[in-house]
PDB file of C-alpha atoms in Angstrom:
ATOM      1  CA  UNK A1137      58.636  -2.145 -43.864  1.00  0.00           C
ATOM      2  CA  UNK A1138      59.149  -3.456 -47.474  1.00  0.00           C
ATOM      3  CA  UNK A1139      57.490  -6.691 -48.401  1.00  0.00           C
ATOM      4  CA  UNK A1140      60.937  -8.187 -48.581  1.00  0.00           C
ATOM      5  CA  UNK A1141      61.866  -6.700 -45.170  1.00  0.00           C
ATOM      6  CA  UNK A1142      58.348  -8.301 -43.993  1.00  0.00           C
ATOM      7  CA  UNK A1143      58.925 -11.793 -45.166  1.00  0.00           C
ATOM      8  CA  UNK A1144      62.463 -11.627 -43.882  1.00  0.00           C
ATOM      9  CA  UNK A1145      61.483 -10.841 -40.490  1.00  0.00           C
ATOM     10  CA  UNK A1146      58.648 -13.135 -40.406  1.00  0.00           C
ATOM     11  CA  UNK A1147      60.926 -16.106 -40.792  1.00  0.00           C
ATOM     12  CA  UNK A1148      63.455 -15.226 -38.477  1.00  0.00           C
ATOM     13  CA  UNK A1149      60.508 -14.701 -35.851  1.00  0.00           C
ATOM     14  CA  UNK A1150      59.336 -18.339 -37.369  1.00  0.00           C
ATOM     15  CA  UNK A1151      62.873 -19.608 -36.334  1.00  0.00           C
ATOM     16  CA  UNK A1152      63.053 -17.787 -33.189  1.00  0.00           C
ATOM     17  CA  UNK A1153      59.806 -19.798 -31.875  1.00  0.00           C
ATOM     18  CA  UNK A1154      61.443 -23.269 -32.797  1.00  0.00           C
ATOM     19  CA  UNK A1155      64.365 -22.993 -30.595  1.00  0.00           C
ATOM     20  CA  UNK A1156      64.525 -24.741 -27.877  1.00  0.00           C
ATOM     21  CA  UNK A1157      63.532 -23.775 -24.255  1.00  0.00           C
ATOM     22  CA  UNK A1158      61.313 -23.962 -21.475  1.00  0.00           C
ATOM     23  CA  UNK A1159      58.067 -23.058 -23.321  1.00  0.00           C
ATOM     24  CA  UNK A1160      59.141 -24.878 -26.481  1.00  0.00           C
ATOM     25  CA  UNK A1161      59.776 -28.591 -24.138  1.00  0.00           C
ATOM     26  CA  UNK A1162      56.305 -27.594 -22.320  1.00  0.00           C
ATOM     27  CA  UNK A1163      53.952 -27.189 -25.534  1.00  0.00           C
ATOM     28  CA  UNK A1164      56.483 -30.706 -26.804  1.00  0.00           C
ATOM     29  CA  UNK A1165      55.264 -32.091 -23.024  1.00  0.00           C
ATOM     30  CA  UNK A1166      51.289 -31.187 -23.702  1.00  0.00           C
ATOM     31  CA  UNK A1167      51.131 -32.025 -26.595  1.00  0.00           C
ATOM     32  CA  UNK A1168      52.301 -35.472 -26.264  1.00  0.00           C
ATOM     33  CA  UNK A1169      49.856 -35.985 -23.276  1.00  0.00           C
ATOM     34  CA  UNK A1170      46.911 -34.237 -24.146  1.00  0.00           C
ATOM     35  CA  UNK A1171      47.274 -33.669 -28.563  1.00  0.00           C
ATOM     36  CA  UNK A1172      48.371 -30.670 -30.740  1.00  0.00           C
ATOM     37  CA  UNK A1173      44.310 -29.001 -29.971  1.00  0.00           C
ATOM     38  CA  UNK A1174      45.549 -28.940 -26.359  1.00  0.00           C
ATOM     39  CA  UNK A1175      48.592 -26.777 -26.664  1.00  0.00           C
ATOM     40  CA  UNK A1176      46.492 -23.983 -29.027  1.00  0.00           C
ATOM     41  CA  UNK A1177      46.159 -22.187 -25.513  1.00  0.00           C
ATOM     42  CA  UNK A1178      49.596 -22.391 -24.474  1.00  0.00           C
ATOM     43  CA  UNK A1179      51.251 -21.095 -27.698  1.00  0.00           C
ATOM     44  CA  UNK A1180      48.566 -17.784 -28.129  1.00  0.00           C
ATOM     45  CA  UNK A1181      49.729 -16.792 -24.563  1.00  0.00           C
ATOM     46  CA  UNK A1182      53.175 -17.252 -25.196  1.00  0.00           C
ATOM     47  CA  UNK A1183      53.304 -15.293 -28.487  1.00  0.00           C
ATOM     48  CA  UNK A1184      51.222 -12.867 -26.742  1.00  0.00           C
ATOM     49  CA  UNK A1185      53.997 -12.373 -23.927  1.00  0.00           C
ATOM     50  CA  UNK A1186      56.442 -12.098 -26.724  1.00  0.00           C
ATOM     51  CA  UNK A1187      54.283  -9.575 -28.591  1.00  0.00           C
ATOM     52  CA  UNK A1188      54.785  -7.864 -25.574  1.00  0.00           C
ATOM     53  CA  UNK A1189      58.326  -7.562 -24.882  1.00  0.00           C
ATOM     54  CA  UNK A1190      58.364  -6.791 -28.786  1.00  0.00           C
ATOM     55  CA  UNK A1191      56.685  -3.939 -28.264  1.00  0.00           C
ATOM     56  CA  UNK A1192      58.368  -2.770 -25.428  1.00  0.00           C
ATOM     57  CA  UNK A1193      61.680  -3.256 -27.524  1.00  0.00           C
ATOM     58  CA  UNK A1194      59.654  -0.952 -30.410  1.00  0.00           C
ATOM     59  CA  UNK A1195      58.852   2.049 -27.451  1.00  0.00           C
ATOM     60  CA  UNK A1196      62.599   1.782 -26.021  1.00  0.00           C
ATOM     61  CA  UNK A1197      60.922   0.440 -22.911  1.00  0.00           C
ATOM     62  CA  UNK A1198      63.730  -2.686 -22.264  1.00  0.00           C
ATOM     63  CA  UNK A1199      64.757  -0.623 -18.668  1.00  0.00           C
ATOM     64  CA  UNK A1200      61.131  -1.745 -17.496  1.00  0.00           C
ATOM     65  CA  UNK A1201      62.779  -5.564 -17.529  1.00  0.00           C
ATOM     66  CA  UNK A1202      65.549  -4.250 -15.495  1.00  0.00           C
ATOM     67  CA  UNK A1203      63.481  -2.109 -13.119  1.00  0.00           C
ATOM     68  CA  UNK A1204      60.984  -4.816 -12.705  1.00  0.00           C
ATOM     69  CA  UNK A1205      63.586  -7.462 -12.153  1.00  0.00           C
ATOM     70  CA  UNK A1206      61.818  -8.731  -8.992  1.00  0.00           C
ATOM     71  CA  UNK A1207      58.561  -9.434 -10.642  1.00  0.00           C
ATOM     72  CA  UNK A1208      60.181 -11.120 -12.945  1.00  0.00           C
ATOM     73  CA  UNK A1209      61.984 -13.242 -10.817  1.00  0.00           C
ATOM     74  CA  UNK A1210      59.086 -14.429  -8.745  1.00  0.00           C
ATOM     75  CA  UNK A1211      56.771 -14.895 -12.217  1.00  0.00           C
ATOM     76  CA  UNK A1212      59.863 -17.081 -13.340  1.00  0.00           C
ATOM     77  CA  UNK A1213      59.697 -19.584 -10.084  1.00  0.00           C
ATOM     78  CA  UNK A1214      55.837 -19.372 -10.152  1.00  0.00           C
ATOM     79  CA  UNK A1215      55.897 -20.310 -13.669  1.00  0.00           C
ATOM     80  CA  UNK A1216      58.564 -23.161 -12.510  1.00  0.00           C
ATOM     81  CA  UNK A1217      56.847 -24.622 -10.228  1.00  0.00           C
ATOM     82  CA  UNK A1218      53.700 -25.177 -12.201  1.00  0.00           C
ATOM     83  CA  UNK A1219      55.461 -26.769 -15.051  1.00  0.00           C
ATOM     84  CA  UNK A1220      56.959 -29.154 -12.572  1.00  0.00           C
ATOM     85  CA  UNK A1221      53.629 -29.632 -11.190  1.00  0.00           C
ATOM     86  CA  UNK A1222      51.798 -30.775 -14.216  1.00  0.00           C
ATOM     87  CA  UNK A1223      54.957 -32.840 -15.143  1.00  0.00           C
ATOM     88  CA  UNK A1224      54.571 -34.539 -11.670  1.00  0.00           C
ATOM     89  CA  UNK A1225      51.077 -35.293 -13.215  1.00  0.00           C
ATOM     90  CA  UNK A1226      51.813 -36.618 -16.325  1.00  0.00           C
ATOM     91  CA  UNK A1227      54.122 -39.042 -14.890  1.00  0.00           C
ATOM     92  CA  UNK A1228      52.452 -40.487 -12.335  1.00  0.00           C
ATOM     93  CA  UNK A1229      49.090 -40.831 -14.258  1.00  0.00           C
ATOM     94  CA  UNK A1230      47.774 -43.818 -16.436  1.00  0.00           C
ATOM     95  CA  UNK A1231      46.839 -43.601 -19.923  1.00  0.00           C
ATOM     96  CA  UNK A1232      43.673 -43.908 -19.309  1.00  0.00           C
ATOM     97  CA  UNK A1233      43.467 -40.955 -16.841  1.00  0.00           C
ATOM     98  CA  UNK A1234      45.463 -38.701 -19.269  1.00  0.00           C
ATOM     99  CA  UNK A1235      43.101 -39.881 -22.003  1.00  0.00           C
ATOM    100  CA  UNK A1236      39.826 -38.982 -20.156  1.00  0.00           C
ATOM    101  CA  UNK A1237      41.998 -35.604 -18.991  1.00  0.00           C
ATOM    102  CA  UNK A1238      42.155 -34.755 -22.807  1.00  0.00           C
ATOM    103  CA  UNK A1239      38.654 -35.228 -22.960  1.00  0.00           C
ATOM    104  CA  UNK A1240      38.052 -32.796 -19.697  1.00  0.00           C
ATOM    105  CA  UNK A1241      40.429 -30.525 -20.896  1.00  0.00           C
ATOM    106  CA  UNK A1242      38.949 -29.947 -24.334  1.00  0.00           C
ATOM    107  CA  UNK A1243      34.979 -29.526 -23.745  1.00  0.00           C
ATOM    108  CA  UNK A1244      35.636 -27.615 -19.875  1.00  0.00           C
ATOM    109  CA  UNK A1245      38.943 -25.940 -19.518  1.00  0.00           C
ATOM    110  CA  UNK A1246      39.003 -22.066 -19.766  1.00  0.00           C
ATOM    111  CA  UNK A1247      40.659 -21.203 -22.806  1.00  0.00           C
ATOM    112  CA  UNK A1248      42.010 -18.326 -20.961  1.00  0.00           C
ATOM    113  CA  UNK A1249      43.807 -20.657 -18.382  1.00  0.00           C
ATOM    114  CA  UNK A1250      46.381 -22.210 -21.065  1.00  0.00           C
ATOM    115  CA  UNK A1251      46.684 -18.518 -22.273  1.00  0.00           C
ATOM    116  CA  UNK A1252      47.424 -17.214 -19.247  1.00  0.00           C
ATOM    117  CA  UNK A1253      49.635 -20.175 -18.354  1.00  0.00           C
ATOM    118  CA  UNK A1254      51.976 -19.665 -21.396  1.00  0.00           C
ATOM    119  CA  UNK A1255      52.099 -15.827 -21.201  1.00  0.00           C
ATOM    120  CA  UNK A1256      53.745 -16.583 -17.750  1.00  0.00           C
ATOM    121  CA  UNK A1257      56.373 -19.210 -19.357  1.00  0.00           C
ATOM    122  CA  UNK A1258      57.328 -16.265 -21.903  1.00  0.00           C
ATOM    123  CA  UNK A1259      57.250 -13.176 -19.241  1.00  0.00           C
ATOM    124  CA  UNK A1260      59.254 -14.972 -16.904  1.00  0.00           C
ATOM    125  CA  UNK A1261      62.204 -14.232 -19.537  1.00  0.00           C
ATOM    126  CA  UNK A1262      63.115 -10.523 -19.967  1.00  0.00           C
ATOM    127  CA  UNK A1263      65.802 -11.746 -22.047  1.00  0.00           C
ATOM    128  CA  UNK A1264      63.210 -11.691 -24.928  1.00  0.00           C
ATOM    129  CA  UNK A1265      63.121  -7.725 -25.110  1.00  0.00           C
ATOM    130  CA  UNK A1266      66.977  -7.792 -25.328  1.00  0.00           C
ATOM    131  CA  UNK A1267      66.385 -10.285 -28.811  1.00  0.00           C
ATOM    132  CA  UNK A1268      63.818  -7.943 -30.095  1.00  0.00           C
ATOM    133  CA  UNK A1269      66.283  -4.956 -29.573  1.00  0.00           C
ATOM    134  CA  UNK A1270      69.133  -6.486 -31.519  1.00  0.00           C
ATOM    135  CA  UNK A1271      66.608  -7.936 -33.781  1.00  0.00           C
ATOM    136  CA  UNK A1272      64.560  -5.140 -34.919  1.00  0.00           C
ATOM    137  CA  UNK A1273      67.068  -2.698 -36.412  1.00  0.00           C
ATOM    138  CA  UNK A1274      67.529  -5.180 -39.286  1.00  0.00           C
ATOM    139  CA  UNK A1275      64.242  -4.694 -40.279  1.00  0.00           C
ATOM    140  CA  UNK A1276      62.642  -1.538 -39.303  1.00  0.00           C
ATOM    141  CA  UNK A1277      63.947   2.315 -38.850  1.00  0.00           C
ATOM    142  CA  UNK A1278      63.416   2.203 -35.041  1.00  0.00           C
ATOM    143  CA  UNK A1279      64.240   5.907 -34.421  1.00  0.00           C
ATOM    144  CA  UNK A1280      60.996   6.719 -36.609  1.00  0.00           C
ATOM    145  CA  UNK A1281      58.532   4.076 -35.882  1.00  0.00           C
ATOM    146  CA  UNK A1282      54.945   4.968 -36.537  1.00  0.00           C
ATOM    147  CA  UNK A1283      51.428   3.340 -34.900  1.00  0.00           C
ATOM    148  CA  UNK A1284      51.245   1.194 -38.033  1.00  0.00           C
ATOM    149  CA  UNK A1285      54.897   0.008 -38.005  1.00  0.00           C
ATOM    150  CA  UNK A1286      54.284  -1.325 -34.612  1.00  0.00           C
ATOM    151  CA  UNK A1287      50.938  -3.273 -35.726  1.00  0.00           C
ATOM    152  CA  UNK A1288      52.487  -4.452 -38.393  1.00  0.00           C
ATOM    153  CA  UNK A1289      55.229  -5.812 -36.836  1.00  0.00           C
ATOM    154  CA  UNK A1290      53.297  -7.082 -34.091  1.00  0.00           C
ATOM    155  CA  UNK A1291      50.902  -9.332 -36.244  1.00  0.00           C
ATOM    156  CA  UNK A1292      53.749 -10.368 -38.580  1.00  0.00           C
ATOM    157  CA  UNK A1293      55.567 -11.738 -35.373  1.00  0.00           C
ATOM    158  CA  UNK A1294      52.104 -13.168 -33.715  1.00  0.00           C
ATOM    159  CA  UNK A1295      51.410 -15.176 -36.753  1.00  0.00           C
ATOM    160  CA  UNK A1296      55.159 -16.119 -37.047  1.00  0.00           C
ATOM    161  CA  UNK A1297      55.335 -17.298 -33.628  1.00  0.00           C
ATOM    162  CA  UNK A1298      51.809 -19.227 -33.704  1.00  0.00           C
ATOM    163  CA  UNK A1299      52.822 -21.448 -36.833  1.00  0.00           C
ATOM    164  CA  UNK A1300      56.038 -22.377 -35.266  1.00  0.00           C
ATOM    165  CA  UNK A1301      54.567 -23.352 -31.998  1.00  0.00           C
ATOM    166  CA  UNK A1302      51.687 -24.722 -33.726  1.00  0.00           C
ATOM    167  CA  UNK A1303      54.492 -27.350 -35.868  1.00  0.00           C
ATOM    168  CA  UNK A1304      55.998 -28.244 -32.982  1.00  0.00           C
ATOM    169  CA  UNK A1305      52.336 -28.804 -31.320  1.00  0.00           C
ATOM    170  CA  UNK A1306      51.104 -30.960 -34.155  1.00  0.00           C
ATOM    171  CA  UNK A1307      54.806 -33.048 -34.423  1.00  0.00           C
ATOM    172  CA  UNK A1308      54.650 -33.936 -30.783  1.00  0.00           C
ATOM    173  CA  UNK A1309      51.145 -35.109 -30.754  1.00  0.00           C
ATOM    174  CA  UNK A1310      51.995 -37.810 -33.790  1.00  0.00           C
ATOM    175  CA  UNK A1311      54.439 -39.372 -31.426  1.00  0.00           C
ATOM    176  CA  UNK A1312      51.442 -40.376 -28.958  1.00  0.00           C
ATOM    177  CA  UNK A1313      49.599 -41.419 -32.347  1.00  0.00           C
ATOM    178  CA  UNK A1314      51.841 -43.931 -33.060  1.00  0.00           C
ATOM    179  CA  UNK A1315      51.344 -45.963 -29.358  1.00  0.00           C
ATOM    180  CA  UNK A1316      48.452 -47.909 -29.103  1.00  0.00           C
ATOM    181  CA  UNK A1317      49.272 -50.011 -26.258  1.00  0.00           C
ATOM    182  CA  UNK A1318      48.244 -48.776 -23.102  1.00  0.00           C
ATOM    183  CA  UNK A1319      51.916 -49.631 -21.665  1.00  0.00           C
ATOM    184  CA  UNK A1320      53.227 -47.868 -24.913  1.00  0.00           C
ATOM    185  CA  UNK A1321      51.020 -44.664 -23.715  1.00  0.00           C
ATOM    186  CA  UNK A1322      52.273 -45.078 -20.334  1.00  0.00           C
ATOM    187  CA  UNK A1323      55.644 -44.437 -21.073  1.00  0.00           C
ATOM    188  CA  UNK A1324      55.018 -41.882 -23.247  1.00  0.00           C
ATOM    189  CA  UNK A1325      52.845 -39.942 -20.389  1.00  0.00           C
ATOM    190  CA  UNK A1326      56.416 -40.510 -18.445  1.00  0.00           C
ATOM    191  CA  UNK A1327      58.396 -39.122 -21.264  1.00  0.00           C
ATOM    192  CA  UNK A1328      56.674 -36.341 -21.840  1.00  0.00           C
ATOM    193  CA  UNK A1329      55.894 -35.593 -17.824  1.00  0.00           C
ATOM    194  CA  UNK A1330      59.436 -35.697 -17.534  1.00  0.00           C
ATOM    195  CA  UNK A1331      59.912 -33.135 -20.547  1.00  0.00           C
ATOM    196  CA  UNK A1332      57.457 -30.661 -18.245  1.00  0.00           C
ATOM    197  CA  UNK A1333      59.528 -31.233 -15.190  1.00  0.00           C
ATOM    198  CA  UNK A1334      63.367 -30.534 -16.981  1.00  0.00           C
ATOM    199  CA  UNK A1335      61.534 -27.642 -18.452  1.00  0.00           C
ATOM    200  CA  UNK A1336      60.389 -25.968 -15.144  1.00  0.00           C
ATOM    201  CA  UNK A1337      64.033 -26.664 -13.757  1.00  0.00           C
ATOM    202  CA  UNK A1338      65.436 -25.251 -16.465  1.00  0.00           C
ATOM    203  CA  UNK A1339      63.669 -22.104 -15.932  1.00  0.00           C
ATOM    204  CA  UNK A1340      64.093 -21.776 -11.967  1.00  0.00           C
ATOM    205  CA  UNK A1341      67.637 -22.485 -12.600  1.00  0.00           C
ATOM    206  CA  UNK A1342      68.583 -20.537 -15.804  1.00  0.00           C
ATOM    207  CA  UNK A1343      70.452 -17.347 -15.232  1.00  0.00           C
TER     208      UNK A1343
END
């Protein structure tokens, strides 16, 4: 991969991870709640589930998402539910609650639980592979990809994805910056919990 080639596909990747969807409203939804520092979590596991299916598109592994179509469907309502879950939270909580949450969240919450939390958002979505598939031939000679291709690519797309995720992170949490009422942070906690809950019926619905 040329330089050019590399900086190419690094900002299409950088796109890519701004467009909207369920794990784009959810990190908009934590964020919002709980600050950009919250969200970190979220956004590794869901470039890591896209690292993934960007890998299987680099081994010519995309019939795995077809084979494992099950799997996928029940990770997808899993992943669903949860996001309506912690909307259901967000909404019915005080600012207060949310605040000392953030607090909670920060110093005790396993790192690994947003991580694992946002791979599921991105894995629910075999569509992904199908993206990297189109996407790749642009950039890359996929009939003769070596070891080091693959890294490279991978890393180029990881740190793509985790600045665009971490934008929309840090934008989100200035909205809850800018309320300093508790009533003003109430509604925002309802905003937001009602961002979580449209995105996990967006993904149990989506084809």
């Amino acid at each position: 991969m040329s330089i050019e080639s590399a900086i190419t596909f690094s900002i299409a990747v950088f796109i890519f991870s701004i467009t909207p969807g369920p794990g784009v409203f959810a990190i908009i939804a934590r964020s919002m709640a709980f600050g950009a520092r919250s969200a970190i979590p979220l956004s590794a596991g869901m470039a890591l589930g896209d690292i993934a299916y960007l890998i299987m598109a680099c081994f010519g592994l995309a019939t795995i998402a077809t084979r494992w179509e099950e799997v996928f469907l029940a990770i997808r309502f899993i992943g669903a539910a949860y996001l309506i879950y912690l909307g259901w939270k967000m909404w019915t909580s005080s600012s207060q609650s949310i605040d000392n949450e953030q607090k909670a969240s920060t110093s005790r919450e396993p790192m690994f639980k947003g991580m694992l939390q946002g791979f599921a958002i991105s894995s629910s979505n075999p569509k992904v592979v199908l993206f990297y598939i189109a996407f790749l031939p642009t950039f890359l000679d996929v009939t003769a990809l070596s070891a080091q291709d693959v890294a490279i690519t991978s890393v180029l797309a990881y740190i793509a994805l985790m600045l665009g995720l971490s934008l929309i992170a840090y934008s989100a949490s200035q909205a809850r910056r800018l309320m300093k009422t508790q009533r003003a942070q109430q509604r925002l906690n309802r905003g937001a919990g009602s961002i979580m809950i449209g995105a996990g019926a967006f993904l149990a619905l989506k084809n």
